[in-house]
Coordinates of C-alpha atoms and ligand atoms in Angstrom, one line a residue:
X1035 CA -10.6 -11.6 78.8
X1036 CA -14.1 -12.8 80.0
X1037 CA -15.5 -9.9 77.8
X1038 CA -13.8 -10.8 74.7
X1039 CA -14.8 -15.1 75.6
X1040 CA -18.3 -14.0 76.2
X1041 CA -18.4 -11.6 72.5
X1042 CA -16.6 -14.4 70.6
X1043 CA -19.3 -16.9 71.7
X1044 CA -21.4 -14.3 70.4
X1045 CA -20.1 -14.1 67.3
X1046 CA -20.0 -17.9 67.0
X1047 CA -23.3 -18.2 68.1
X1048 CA -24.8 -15.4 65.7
X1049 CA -22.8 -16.6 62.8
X1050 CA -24.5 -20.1 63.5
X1051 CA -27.8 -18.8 63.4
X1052 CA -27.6 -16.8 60.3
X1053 CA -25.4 -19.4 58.0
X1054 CA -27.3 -22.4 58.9
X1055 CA -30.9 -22.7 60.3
X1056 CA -31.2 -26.7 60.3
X1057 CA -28.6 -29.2 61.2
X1058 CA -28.9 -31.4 58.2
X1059 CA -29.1 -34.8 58.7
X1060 CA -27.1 -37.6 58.1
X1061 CA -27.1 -39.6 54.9
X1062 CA -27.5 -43.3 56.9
X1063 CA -25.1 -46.4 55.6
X1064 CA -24.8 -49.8 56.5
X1065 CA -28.8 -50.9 56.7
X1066 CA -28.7 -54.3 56.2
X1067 CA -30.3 -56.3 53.1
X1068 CA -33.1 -58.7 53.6
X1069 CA -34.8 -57.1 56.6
X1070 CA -38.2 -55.5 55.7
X1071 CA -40.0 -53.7 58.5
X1072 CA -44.0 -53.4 57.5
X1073 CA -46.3 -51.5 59.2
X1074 CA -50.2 -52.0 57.8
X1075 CA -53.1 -49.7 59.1
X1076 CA -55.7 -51.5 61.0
X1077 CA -59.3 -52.3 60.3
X1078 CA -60.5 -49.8 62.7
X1079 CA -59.9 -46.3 62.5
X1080 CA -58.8 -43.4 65.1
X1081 CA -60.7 -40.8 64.2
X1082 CA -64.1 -42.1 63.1
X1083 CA -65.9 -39.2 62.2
X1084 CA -66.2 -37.5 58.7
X1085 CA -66.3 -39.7 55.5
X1086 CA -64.6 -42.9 56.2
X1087 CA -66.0 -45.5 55.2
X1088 CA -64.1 -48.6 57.8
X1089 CA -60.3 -47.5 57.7
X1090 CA -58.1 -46.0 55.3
X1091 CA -56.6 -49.4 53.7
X1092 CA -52.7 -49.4 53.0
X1093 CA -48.8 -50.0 54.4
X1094 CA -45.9 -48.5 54.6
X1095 CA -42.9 -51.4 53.7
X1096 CA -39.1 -50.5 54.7
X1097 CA -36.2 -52.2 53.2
X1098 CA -32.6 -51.5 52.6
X1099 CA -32.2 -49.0 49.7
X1100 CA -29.2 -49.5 47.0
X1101 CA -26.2 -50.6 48.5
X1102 CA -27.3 -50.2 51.9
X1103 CA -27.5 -46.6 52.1
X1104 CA -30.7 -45.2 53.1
X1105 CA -34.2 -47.2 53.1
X1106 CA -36.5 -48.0 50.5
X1107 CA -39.9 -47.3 51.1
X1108 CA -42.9 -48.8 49.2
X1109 CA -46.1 -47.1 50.3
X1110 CA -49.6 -47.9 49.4
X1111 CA -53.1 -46.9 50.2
X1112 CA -56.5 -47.0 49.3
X1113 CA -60.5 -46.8 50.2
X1114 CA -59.5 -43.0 51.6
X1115 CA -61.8 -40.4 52.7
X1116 CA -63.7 -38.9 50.3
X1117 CA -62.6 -35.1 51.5
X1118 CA -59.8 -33.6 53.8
X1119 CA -56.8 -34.2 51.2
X1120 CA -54.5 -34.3 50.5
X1121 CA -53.3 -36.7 53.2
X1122 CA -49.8 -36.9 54.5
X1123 CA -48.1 -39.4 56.4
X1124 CA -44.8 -39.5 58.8
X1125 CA -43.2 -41.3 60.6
X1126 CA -43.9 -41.0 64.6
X1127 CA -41.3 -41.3 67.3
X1128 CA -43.5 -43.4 69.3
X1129 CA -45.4 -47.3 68.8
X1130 CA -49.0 -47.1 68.8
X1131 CA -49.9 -48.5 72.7
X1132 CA -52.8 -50.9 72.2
X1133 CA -56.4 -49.5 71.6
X1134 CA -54.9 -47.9 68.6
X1135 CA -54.6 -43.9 70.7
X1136 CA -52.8 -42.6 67.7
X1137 CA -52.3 -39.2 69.7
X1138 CA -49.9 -41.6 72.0
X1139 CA -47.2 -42.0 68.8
X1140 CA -45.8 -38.2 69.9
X1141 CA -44.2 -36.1 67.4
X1142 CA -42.4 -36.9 64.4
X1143 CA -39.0 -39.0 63.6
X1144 CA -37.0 -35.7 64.2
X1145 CA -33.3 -36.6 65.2
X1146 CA -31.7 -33.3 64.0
X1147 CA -34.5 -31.1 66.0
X1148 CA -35.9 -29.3 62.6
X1149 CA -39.4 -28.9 64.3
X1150 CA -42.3 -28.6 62.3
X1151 CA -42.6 -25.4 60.6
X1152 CA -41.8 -24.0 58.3
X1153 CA -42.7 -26.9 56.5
X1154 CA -40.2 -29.2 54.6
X1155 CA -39.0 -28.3 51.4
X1156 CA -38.7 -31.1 48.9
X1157 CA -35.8 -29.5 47.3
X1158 CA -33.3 -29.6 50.3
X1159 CA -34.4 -32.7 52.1
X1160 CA -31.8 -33.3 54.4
X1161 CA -33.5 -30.2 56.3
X1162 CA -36.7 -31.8 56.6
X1163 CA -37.9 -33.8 59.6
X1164 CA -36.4 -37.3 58.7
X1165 CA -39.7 -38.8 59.4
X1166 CA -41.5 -36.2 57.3
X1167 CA -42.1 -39.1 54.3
X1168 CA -44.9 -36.8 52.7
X1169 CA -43.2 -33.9 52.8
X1170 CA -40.0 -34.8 51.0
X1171 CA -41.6 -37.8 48.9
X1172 CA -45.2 -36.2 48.1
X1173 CA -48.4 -36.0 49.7
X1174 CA -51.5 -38.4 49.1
X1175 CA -53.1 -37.1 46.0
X1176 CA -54.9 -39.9 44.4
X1177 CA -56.9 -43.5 45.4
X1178 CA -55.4 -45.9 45.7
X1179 CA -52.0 -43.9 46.0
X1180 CA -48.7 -45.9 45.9
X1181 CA -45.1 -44.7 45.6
X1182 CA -41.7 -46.3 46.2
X1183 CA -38.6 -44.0 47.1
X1184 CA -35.2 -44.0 48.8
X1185 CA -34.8 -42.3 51.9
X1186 CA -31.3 -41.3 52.5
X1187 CA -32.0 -40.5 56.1
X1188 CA -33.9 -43.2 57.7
X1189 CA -32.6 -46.3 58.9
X1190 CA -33.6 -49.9 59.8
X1191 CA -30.6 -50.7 62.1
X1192 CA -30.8 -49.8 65.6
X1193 CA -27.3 -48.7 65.4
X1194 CA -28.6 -45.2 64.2
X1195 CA -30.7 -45.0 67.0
X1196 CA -32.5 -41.4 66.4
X1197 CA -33.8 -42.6 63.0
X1198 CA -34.2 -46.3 63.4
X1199 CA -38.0 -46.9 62.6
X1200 CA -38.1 -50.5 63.8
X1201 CA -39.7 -49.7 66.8
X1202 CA -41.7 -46.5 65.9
X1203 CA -45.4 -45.9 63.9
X1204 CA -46.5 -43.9 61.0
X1205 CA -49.3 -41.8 61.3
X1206 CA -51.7 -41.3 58.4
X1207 CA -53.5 -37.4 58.8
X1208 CA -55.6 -34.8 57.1
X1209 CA -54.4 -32.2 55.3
X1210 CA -55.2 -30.2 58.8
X1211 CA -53.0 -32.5 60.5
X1212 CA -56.2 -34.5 62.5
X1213 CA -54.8 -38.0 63.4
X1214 CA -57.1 -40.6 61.2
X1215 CA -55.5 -43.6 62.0
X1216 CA -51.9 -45.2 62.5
X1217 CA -49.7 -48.7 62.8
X1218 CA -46.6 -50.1 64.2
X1219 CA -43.4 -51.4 62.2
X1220 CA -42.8 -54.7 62.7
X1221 CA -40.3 -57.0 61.3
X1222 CA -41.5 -58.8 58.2
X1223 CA -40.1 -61.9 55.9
X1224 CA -37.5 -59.9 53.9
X1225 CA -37.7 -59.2 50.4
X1226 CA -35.7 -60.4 47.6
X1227 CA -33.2 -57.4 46.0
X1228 CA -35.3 -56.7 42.7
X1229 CA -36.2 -53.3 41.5
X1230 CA -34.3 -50.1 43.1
X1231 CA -35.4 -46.4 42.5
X1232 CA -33.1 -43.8 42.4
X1233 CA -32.7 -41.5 45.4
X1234 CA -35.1 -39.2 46.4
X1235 CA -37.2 -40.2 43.1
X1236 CA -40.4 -41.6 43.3
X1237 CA -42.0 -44.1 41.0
X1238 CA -43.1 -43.2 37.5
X1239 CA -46.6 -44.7 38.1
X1240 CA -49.5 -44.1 35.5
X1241 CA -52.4 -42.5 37.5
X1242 CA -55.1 -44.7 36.2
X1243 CA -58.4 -43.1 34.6
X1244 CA -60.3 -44.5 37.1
X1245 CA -58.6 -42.4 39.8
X1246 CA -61.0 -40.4 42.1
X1247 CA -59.6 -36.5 42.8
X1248 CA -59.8 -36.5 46.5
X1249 CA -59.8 -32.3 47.0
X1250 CA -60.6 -29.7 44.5
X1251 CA -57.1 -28.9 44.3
X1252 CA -56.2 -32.5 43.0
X1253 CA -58.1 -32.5 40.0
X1254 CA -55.2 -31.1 37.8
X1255 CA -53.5 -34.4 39.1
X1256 CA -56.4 -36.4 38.2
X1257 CA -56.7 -35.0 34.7
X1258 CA -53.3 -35.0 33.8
X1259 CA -53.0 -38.6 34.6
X1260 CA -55.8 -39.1 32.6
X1261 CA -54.5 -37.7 29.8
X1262 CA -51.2 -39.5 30.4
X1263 CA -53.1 -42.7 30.5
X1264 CA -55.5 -41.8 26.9
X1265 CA -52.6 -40.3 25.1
X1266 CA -51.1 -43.6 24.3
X1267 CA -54.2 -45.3 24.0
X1268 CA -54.5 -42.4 21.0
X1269 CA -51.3 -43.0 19.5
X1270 CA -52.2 -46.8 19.6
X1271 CA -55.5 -46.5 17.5
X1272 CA -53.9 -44.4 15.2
X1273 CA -51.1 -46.8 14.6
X1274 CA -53.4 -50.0 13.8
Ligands
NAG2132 C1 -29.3 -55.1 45.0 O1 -28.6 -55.6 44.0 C2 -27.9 -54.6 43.2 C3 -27.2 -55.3 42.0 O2 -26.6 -56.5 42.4 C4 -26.9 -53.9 44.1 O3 -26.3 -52.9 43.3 C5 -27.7 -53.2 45.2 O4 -26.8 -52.6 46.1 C6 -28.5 -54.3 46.0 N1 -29.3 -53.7 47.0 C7 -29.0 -53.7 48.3 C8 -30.1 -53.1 49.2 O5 -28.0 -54.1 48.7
NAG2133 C1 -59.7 -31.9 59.8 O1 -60.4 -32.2 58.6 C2 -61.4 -33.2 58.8 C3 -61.9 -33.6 57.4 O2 -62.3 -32.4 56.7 C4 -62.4 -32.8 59.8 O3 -63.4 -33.9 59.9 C5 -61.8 -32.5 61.1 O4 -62.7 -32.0 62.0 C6 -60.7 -31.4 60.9 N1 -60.0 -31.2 62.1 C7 -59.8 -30.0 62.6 C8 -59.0 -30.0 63.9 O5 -60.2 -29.0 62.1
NAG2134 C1 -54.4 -40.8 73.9 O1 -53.0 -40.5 74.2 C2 -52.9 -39.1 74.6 C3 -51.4 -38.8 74.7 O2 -50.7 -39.9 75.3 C4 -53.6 -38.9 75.9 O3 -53.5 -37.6 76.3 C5 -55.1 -39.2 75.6 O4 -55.8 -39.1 76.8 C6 -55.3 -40.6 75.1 N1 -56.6 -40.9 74.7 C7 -57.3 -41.9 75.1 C8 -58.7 -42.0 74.6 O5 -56.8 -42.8 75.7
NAG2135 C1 -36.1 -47.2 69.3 O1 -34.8 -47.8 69.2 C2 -33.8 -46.8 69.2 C3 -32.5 -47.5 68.9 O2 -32.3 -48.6 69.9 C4 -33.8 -46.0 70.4 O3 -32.8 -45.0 70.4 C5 -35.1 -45.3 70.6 O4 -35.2 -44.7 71.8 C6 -36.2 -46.4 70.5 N1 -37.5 -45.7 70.5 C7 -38.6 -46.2 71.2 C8 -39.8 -45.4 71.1 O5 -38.5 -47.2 71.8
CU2136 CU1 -47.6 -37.2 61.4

């Protein structure tokens, strides 16, 4: 009898393992409309070696996304290093204690205990960390860099305790994961309900000519906004 209990458990346990890695998390419902969480980098940066020139500039804005089911995010930054990128950004379990230690935000919004590796694919992003916003939204690839998406998993409501970000930090990194500087969320005037984006999409911005490739491996990014940004300029000319 204890035999057969123990092989069952076994089986149950082996059968877990191979059919499903990640627990995938929870699409969250019910955030509430007109509460906008901000969190905006600081003047002074954590890690002040390398090419900064002052701080990394920029936010990360959280509202309710459509309907109250996930959160819209509005990112933006600017005036970024001049190497080390593409940057990524997440959101940390922990507030930033004051002198700014970014090391002190801890580990990543990770509710459903995916860990960090291997990393996130875009494709299935329930299995990502929840706070993984580069990962399943896009890394930092131009400056200034802005995006706007719905996150299905995150939440602004403290009723969903594991990812409520009201009380946590974002951390903005190198490519190599070094910590360059951080910020709390904290409850800003709310936002009128204008523009939504579809789930998981992010916006259809124009890179603009002027956009600086920030690693040699952007520069397809940079010319192909380029071209996006001449080819109707073209079209234009031709036209009057
Ligand atoms: C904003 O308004 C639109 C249209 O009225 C609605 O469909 C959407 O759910 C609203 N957004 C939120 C966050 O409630
Ligand atoms: C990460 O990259 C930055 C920029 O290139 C560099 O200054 C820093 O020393 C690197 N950190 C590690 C741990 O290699
Ligand atoms: C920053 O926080 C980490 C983790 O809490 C700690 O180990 C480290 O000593 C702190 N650094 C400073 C300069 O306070
Ligand atoms: C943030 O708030 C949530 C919900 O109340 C809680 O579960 C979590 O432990 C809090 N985290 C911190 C760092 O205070
Ligand atoms: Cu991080």
């Amino acid at each position: 009898m204890r035999f057969s209990q123990i092989s069952a458990l076994a089986l149950v346990g082996a059968a877990g393992a191979f059919a499903q890695e990640y627990i995938p998390a929870d699409v969250v419902s019910g955030n509430p409309e007109g509460v906008n969480y901000v969190a905006t980098l600081p003047v002074q940066p954590f890690f002040k070696a390398g090419s900064l020139n002052g701080n990394v500039k920029g936010s990360v804005s959280a509202k309710a996304g459509p309907g109250g089911v996930g959160v819209q995010f509005d990112v933006q930054f600017s005036n970024l290093p001049t190497e080390g990128g593409p940057f990524i950004y997440h959101l940390h379990v922990a507030p930033v204690p004051s002198g700014g230690n970014c090391t002190a935000t801890l580990a990543h919004v990770d509710p459903f205990k995916r860990g960090e590796e291997p990393p996130c694919d875009p494709s299935t992003p329930a299995l990502c960390q929840t706070g993984d916003l580069s990962g399943k939204f896009g890394k930092i690839t131009s400056d200034p860099f802005t995006a706007s998406y719905v996150d299905p998993y995150s939440s602004i409501t403290e009723d969903v305790g594991g990812s409520f970000l009201g009380n946590r930090s974002f951390v903005f990194h190198f490519a190599n994961k070094t910590r360059i500087t951080c910020a709390d969320f904290h409850l800003a005037p709310s936002q009128p309900n204008t523009t939504v984006y579809p789930t998981g999409s992010a916006l259809p911005t124009v890179v603009p000519p002027t956009t600086v490739p920030i690693a040699a491996g952007n520069s397809l990014v940079a010319t192909l906004g380029a071209v996006v940004a001449v080819v109707p300029v073209l079209a234009w000319t031709l036209f009057i």
